[in-house]
Structure formats: C-alpha cells, structure tokens
Short mmCIF file of C-alpha atoms and ligand atoms in Angstrom, two decimals:
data_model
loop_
_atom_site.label_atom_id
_atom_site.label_comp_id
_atom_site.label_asym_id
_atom_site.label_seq_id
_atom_site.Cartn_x
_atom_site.Cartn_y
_atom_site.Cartn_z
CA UNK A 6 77.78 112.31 64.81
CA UNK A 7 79.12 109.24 63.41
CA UNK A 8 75.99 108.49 61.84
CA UNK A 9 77.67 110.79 59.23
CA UNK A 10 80.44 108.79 58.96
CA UNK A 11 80.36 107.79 55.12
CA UNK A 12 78.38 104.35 55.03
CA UNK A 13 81.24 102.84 53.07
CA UNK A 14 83.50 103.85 54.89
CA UNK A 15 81.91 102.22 58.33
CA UNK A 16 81.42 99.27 56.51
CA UNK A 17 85.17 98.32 55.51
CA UNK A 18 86.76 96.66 57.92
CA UNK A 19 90.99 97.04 59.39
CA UNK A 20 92.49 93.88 57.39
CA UNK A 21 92.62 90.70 59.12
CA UNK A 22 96.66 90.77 59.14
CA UNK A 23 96.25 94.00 60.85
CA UNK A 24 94.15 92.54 63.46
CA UNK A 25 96.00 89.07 64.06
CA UNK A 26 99.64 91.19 63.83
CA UNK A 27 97.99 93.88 66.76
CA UNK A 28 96.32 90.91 68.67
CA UNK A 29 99.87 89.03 68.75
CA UNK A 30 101.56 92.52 69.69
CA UNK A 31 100.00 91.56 73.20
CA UNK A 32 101.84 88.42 73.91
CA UNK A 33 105.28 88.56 75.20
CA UNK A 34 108.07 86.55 73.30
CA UNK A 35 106.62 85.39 70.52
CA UNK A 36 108.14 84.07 67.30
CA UNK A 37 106.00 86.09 65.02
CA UNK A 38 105.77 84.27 61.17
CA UNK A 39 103.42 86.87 60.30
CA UNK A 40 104.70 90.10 58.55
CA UNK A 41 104.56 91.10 55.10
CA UNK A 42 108.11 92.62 54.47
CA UNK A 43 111.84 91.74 53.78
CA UNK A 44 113.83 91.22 56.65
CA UNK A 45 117.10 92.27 54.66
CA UNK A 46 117.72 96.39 55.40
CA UNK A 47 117.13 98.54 52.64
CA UNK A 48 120.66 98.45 50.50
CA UNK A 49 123.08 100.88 52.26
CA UNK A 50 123.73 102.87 48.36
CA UNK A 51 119.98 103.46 48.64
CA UNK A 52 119.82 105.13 52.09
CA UNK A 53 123.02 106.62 50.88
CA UNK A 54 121.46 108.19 47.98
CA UNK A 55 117.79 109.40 50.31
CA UNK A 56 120.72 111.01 52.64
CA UNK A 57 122.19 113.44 49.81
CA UNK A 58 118.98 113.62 48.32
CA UNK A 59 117.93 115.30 51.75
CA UNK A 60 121.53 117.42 51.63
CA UNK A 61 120.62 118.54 47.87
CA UNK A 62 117.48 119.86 49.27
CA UNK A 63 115.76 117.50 47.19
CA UNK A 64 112.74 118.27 49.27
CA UNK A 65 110.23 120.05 46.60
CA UNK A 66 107.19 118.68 44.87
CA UNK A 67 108.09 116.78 41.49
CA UNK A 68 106.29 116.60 38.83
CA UNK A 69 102.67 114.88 39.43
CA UNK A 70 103.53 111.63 37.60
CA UNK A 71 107.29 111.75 39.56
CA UNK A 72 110.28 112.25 38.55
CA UNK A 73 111.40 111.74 34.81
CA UNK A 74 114.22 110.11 35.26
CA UNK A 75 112.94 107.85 37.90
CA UNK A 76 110.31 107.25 35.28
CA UNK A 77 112.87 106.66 32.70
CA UNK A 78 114.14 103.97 34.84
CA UNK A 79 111.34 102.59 35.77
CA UNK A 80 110.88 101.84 32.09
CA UNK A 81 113.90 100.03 31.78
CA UNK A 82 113.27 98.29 35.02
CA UNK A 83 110.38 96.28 33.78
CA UNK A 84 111.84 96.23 30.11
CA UNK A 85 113.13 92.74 31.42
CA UNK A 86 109.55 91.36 31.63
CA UNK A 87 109.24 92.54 28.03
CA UNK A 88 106.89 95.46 29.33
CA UNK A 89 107.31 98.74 27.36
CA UNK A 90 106.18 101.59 28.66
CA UNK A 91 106.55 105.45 27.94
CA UNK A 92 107.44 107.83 30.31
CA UNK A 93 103.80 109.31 29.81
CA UNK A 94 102.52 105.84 30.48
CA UNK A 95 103.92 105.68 34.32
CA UNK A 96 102.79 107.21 37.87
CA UNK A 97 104.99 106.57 40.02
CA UNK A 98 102.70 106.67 43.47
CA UNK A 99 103.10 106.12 47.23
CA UNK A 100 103.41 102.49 47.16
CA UNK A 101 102.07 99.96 45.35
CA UNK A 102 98.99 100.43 47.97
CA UNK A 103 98.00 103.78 46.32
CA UNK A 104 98.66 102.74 42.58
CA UNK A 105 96.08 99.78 43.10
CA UNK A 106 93.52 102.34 45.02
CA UNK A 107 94.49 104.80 41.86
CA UNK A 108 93.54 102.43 39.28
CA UNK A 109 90.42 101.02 40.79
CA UNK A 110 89.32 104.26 41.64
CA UNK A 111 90.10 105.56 37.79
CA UNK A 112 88.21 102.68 35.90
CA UNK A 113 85.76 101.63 38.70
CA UNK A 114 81.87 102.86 39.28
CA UNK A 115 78.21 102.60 40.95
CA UNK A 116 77.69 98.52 39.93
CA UNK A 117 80.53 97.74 38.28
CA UNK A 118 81.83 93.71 39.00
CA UNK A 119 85.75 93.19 39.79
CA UNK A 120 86.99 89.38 39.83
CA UNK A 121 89.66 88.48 41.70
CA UNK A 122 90.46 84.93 42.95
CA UNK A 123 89.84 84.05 46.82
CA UNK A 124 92.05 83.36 48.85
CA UNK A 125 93.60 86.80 47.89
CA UNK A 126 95.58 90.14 49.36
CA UNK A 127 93.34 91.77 51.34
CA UNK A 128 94.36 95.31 49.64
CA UNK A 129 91.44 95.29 47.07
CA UNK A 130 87.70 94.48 48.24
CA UNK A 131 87.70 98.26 50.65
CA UNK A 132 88.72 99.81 47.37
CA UNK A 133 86.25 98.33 45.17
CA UNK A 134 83.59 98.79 47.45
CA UNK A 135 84.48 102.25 48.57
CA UNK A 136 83.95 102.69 44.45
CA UNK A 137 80.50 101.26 44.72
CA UNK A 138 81.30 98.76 42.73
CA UNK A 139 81.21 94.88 43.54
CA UNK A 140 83.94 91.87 44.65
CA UNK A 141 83.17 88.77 42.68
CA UNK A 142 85.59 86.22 44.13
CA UNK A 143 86.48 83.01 42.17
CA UNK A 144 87.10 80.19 45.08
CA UNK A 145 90.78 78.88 43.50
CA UNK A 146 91.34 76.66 46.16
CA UNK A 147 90.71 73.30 43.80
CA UNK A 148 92.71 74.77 41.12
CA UNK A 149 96.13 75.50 43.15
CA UNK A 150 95.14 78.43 43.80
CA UNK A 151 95.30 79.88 39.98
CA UNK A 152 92.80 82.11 38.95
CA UNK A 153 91.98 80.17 35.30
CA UNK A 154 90.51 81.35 32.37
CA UNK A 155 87.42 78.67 32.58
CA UNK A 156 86.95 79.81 35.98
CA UNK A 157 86.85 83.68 35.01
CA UNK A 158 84.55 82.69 31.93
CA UNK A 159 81.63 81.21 34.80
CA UNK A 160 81.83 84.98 36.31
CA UNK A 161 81.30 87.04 33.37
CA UNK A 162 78.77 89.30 33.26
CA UNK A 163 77.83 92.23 31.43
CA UNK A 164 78.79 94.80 34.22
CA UNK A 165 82.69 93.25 34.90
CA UNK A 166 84.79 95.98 34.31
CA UNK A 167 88.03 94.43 35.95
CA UNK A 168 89.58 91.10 37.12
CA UNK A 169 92.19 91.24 39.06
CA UNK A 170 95.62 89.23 38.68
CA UNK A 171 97.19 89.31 41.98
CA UNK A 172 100.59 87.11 40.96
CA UNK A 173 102.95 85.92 42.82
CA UNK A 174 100.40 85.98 44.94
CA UNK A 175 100.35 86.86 48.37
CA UNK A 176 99.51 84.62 50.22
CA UNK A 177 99.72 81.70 48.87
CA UNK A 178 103.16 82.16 46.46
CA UNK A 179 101.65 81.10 43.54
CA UNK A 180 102.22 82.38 40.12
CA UNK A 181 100.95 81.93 36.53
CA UNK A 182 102.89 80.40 33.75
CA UNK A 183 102.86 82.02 30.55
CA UNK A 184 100.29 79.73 28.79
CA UNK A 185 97.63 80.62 31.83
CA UNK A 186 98.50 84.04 31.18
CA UNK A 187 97.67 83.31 27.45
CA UNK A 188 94.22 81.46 28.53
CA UNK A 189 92.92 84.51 30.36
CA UNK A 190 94.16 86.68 27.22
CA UNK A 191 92.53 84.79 24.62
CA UNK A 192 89.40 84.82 26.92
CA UNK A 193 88.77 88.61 27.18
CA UNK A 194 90.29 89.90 24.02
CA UNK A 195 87.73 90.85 22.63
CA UNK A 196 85.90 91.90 25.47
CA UNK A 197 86.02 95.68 27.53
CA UNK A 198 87.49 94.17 30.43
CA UNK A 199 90.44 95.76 32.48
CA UNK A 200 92.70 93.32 33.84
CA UNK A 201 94.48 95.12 36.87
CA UNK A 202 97.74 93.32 37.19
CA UNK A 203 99.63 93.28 40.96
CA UNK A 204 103.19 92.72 39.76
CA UNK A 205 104.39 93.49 43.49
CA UNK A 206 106.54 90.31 43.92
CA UNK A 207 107.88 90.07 39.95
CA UNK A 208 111.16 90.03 41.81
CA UNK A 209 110.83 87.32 43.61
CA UNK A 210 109.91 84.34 41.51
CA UNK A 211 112.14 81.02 42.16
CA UNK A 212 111.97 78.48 39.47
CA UNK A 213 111.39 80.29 36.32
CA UNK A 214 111.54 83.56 35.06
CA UNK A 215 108.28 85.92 36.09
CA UNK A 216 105.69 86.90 33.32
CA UNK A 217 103.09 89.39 33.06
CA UNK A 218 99.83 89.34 31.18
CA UNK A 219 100.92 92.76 29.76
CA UNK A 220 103.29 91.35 28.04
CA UNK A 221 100.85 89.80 25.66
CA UNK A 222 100.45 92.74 22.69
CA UNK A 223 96.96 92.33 22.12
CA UNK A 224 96.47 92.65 25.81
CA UNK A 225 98.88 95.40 26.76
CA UNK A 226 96.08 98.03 25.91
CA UNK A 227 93.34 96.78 28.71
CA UNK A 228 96.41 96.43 31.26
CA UNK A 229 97.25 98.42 34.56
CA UNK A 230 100.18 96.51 35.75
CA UNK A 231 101.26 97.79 39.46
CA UNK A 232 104.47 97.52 40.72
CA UNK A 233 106.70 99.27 43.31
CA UNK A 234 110.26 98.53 45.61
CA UNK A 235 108.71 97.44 48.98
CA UNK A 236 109.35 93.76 48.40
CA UNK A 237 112.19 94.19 45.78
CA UNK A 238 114.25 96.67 47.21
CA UNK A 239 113.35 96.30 51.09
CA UNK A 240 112.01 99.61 50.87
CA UNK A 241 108.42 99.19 52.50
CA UNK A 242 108.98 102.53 54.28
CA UNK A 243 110.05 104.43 51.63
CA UNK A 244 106.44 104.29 50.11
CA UNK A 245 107.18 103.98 45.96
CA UNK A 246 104.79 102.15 44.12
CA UNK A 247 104.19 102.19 40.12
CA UNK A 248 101.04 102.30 37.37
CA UNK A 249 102.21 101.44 34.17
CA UNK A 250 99.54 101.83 31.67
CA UNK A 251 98.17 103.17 28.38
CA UNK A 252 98.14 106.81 27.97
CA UNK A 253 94.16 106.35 27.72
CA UNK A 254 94.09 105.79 31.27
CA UNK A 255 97.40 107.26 32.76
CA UNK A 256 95.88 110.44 31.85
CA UNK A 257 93.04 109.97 33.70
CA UNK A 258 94.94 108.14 36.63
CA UNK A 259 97.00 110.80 37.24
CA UNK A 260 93.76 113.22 38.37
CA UNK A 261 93.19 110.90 41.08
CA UNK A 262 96.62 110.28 41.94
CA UNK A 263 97.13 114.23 42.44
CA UNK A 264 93.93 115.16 43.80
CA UNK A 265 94.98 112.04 46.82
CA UNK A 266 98.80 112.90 47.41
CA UNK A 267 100.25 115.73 44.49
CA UNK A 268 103.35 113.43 44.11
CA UNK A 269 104.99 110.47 45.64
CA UNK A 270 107.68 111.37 48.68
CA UNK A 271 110.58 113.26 46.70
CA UNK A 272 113.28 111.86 48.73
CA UNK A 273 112.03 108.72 48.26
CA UNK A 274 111.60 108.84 44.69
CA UNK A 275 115.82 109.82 44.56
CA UNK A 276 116.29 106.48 46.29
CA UNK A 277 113.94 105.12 44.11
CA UNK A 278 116.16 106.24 41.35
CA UNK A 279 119.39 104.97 43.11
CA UNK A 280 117.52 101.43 43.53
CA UNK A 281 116.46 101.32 39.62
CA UNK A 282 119.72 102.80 38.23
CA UNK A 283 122.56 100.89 40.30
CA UNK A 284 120.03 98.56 42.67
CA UNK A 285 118.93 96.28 40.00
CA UNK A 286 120.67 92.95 41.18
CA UNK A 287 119.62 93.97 45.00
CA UNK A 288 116.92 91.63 45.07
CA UNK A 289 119.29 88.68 43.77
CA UNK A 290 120.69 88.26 46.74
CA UNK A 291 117.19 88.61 48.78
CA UNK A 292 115.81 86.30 46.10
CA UNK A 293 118.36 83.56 46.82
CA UNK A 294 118.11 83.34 50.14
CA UNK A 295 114.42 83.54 50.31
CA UNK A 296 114.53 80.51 48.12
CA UNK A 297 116.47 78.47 49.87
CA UNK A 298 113.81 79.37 53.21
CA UNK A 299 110.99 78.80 50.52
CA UNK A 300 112.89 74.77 50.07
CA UNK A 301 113.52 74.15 53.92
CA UNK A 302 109.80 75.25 55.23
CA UNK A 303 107.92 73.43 52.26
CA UNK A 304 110.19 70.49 53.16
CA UNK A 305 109.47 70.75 57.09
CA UNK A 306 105.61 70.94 56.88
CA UNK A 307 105.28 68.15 54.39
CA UNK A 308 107.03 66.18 56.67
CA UNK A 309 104.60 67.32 59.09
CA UNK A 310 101.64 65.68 57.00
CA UNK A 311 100.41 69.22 55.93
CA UNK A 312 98.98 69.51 52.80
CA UNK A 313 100.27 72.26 51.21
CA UNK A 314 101.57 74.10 47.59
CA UNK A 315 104.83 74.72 46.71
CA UNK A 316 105.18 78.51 46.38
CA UNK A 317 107.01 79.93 43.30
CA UNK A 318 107.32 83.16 44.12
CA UNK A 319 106.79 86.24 47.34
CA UNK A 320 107.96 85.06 50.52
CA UNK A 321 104.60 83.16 52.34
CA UNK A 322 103.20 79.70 52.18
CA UNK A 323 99.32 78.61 52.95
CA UNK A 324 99.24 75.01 54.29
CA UNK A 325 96.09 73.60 54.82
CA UNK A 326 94.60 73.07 58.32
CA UNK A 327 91.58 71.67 57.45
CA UNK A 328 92.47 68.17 58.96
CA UNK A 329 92.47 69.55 62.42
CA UNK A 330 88.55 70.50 62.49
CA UNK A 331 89.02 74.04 63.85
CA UNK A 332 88.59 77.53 62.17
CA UNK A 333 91.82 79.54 61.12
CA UNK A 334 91.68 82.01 63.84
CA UNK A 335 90.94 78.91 66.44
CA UNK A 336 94.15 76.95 64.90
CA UNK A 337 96.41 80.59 65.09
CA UNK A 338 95.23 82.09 68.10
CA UNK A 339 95.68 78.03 70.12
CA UNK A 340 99.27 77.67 68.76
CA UNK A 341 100.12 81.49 69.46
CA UNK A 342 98.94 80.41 73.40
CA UNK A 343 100.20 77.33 73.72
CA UNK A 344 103.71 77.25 71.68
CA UNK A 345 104.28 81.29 71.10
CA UNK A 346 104.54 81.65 67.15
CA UNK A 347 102.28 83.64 65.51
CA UNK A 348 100.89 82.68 61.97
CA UNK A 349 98.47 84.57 60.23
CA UNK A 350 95.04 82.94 59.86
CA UNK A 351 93.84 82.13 56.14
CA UNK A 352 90.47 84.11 57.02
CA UNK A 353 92.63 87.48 56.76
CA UNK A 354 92.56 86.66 52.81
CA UNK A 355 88.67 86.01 52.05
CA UNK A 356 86.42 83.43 53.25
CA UNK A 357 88.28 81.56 50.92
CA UNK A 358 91.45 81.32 53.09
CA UNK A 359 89.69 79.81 55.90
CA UNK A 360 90.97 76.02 56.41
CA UNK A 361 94.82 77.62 55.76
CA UNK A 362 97.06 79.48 57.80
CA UNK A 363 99.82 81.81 56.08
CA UNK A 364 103.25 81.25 57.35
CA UNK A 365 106.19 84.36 56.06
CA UNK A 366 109.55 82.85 55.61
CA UNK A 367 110.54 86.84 55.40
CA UNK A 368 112.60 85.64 58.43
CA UNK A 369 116.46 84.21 59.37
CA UNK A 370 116.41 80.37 59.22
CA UNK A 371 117.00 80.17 62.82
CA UNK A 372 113.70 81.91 63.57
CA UNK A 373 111.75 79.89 61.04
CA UNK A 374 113.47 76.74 62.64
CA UNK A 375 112.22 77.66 65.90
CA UNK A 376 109.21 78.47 64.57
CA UNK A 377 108.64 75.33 62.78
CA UNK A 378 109.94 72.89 65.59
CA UNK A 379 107.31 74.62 67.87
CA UNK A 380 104.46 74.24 65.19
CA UNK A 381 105.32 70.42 64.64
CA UNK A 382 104.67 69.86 68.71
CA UNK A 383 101.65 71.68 67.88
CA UNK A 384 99.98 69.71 65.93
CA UNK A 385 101.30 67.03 67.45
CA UNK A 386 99.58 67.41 70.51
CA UNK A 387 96.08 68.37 68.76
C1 PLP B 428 99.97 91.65 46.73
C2 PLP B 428 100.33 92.96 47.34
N1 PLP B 428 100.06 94.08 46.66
C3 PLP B 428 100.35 95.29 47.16
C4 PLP B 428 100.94 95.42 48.40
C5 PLP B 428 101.23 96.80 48.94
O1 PLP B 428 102.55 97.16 48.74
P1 PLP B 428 103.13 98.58 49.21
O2 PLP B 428 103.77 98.35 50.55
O3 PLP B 428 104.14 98.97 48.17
O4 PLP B 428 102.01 99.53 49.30
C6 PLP B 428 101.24 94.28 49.16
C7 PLP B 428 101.84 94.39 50.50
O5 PLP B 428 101.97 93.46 51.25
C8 PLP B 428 100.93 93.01 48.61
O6 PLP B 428 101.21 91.88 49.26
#
C-alpha cells in the first residue's frame, strides 16, 4: 500500500547530515567532525532543576503556549537583542525544529514562494514543500555567503510569502551585520512578506554583538524569530525551542503547535526555566572556548591553501574544495577511507553547498588537531 503513502511525504528526503553521520557510523575509529551539537554537558543546575522538577511531579500538561513563567523569561532572555515580546506573543515548542515547522506551516500554502539563501540548514525545504508551497534558493556563495537585499529583490514575486534568515548560519558561520539587516528591512517594508528569522545560534556570535532583523520596529510586525537552548544551553535533548511573534500570528501558531504536540516536554520546560532564570552566562563559557577552536581551525586550513570564510558565529566552517576537482561526497567519503575523519559534505546543505565540505569545531582541540593534521595529509596526497 505505499502507493498511499502521502506524495509529499515520499518525496522528502532523510537530510544529507543524517545520511553522511549514519554512513560514517559504519567505519570503526573515526574522528567524526560532523555533528551538530555542543560537546560541553548540559550545566549540572539545569539537570539539577529537570531532577526536582521530576520529584515535584512536575509531570502534567502546561498550558499550550508553555509555561508562564518560562515565557516570562524567555522575554527577558532575548530582551538583550532588544526583542520585546509579550507573554501572549511566545510558544515555547519542542525545539527550535518544531517552532520553524510551526511557523511555516501557520503562514505557508498551495503556491506560495519561500526564499532562503543556498548553501543553507537543511531543516526548511521538507517543510515548505510538505506545505505545498515552493523553495526559491538565492545561490550566496559570491556574496560570503549573505543573503543581501539586492539578491532577495531579483526573487520577488507576487506569490513570496516568506524569506528566510537563517543567521549565524549553519553551516557556514556567517552572520549579518546590522546595516544588512537594515537593507533587507528597507526592501520589504512595505511589502506582505514574512521574514522567518532562525535565531538558533544568537548565543554564539564571536566578534560583535548578535542582531536580529526583529529588532528593526517597522519590521518587528512581519517577524517570526525562532529560538530555543539546544546550542545555547547544551540542551539538544531536552527538546525547547521558541516562536516569538505578533499576537496576529501567535494566535494562529499556537493551533498548529497543539494540534502537533499539546505542549512542549514539562520537565523540560522547568529546566528551561532554570537555564533562562540562573543559566544566562552558561553559554559564555561555551562561547569562549568555541572561539578560540573557531581561531585555531580557520588558521590551520588557510595554511592548508583552503579557501575559506571566517565564521562569526555557530560552531562549523565551509572551506571550499573546489580546487580538488571532485564532488563533496567524493572529497568526504575518500578522506573518511583513507585518513578516518569524517566531514560533512557541502551537498547536505543545497546544491549550493556542493564544492564545500562542513567541518564542526563542536569538539576538544585535541580531536580537531587530530582531525586537522589527518586532513592536511589528505590533501596533500590528492
Ligand atoms: C539553523 C538551525 N536551526 C534549527 C535547528 C534545530 O534545533 P533544535 O535541535 O532545537 O530543534 C538546528 C539544528 O542543528 C539548526 O542548525
């Protein structure tokens, strides 16, 4: 019967980390540069706080939206970006995974357009398309990777209904400064254009303070901005994501967030709470130490003769391996055979990611400088 299967559905595909991360599962000591999460455990006041949460018999459905004072923290959280949100504005959801599916699902329908720039997180085209609505993908590879308001303005049409702002972006580690922020602003002001924001990795920006488009009053009003504590708080398992937007649209999000999952995980919204009420310098730490992996690994592969962008913010970089004539996949899966370290191919993140690989430095410096040393007699030998 799975000619019953819903045609959509058959026709998204498992991501292409997935695949690579499953396919390198097979060989035996390997150093694996591939995943997508901290490698600091989750602070010990926050599993604390999940364990008495669990002894409270904090085990009941919240409220839809979450908890209020989870919410009410939340809104303080992300005061700091000079976002400001009520209470009645914010979902908190089971990851940042479900508050992007959420919000797409919410504003998205039959022929709708969604830009987003390519290379990009593969966490968005199954959604759109599973809405019926179409990926147009803006190749950023000549413009550092920035998704920029002239390049948005050559994709309008009259059926987009979103773009997408996936920064820091995963997986190259770029972000937007506040005046390319501005550009795309000024661009669709006066236009009925969403702008989904993926704020995932606000924590984690190096050189200057992180910005959001939603920060921008005349914008704030066409703005979902998603957030959540898997990269900020270590928490990937934990499963706490946020949607902060106008009441316009929270009160239609939160149909589709409780006809999908009621609430998010109680327990994990009390450590949620914990992470947002005494957490907030957690990611400091993280933040410091992922910089100074961010320094040595950009150093290493320029010395290598890569060509490759400095990241500002996340935890990945995306040199380019276009020099060596072979695809992505070729370049990964020969150094995963011949030197044992895993990279993800830049396929995994569009068509527009092939001729880069994307190396995590969510990893000890010892593994990356294993890692690295073996990658250097890599290409050395090609
Ligand atoms: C850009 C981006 N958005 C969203 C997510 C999903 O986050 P979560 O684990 O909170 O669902 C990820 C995870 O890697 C990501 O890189």
């Amino acid at each position: 019967m799975e000619h019953l299967i819903n045609k959509r559905v058959k026709e998204i595909e498992i991501s292409g980390i997935r695949k690579f991360y499953n396919l390198v599962s097979q060989y035996k000591d390997t150093i694996s540069l591939t995943i997508g999460q901290p490698d600091f455990p989750t602070p010990q006041h926050i599993k604390d706080s999940t364990k008495l949460a669990l002894d409270n018999n904090k085990t009941a459905y919240t409220h839809n939206a979450g908890l209020l004072e989870l919410r009410t923290a939340a809104k303080k959280f992300i005061s700091k970006y000079n976002l400001y949100y009520d209470e009645d504005e914010i979902i908190v959801t089971n990851g940042a995974s479900e508050a992007i599916d959420t919000s797409l699902r919410t504003i998205l329908e039959e022929g709708c357009e969604v830009i987003l720039p390519g290379p990009v997180y593969p966490g968005y085209e199954p959604i759109i398309r599973l809405c019926g609505a179409k990926p147009v993908y803006v190749d950023v590879r000549d413009s550092s990777f920035k998704l920029t308001a002239n390049k948005i303005k050559e994709k309008l049409t009259s059926n987009t209904r979103c773009i997408i702002l996936p920064y820091p972006s995963n997986p190259t580690g770029v972000v937007l400064s506040k005046d390319e922020l501005y550009d795309i602003a000024q661009l669709i002001k006066d236009k009925d254009i969403f702008i989904l924001s993926d704020e995932i990795y606000s924590e984690l920006v190096y050189d200057y303070p992180h910005n959001s488009i939603a920060s921008i009053d005349f914008i704030k009003n066409k703005a979902i901005v998603i957030n959540g504590l898997s990269k900020s708080h270590s928490m990937t398992g934990f499963r706490i994501g946020f949607i902060f937007a106008p009441s316009y649209i929270t009160k239609h999000a939160i149909k589709v967030h409780q006809y999908n999952s009621t609430c998010a995980c109680t327990i994990s919204q009390y450590a949620a709470l914990e992470a947002l009420t005494n957490g907030a310098d957690d990611s400091l730490v993280m933040k410091l130490e992922y910089k100074k992996r961010r320094d040595y690994v950009y150093e290493r592969l320029i010395k290598m003769g890569f060509e490759v962008e400095k990241p500002n913010g996340a935890f990945y970089i995306f040199p380019s391996i276009s020099k060596f004539g072979m695809s992505s996949f070729d370049f990964a899966l020969k150094l995963l055979e011949s030197k044992k370290v895993a990279v993800v191919p830049g396929s995994a993140f569009s068509i527009y990611g092939e001729g880069f690989i994307r190396i995590s430095y969510a990893y000890s410096m010892d593994v990356l400088e294993d890692g690295l040393n073996r990658i250097e007699q890599f290409v050395k030998s090609l």
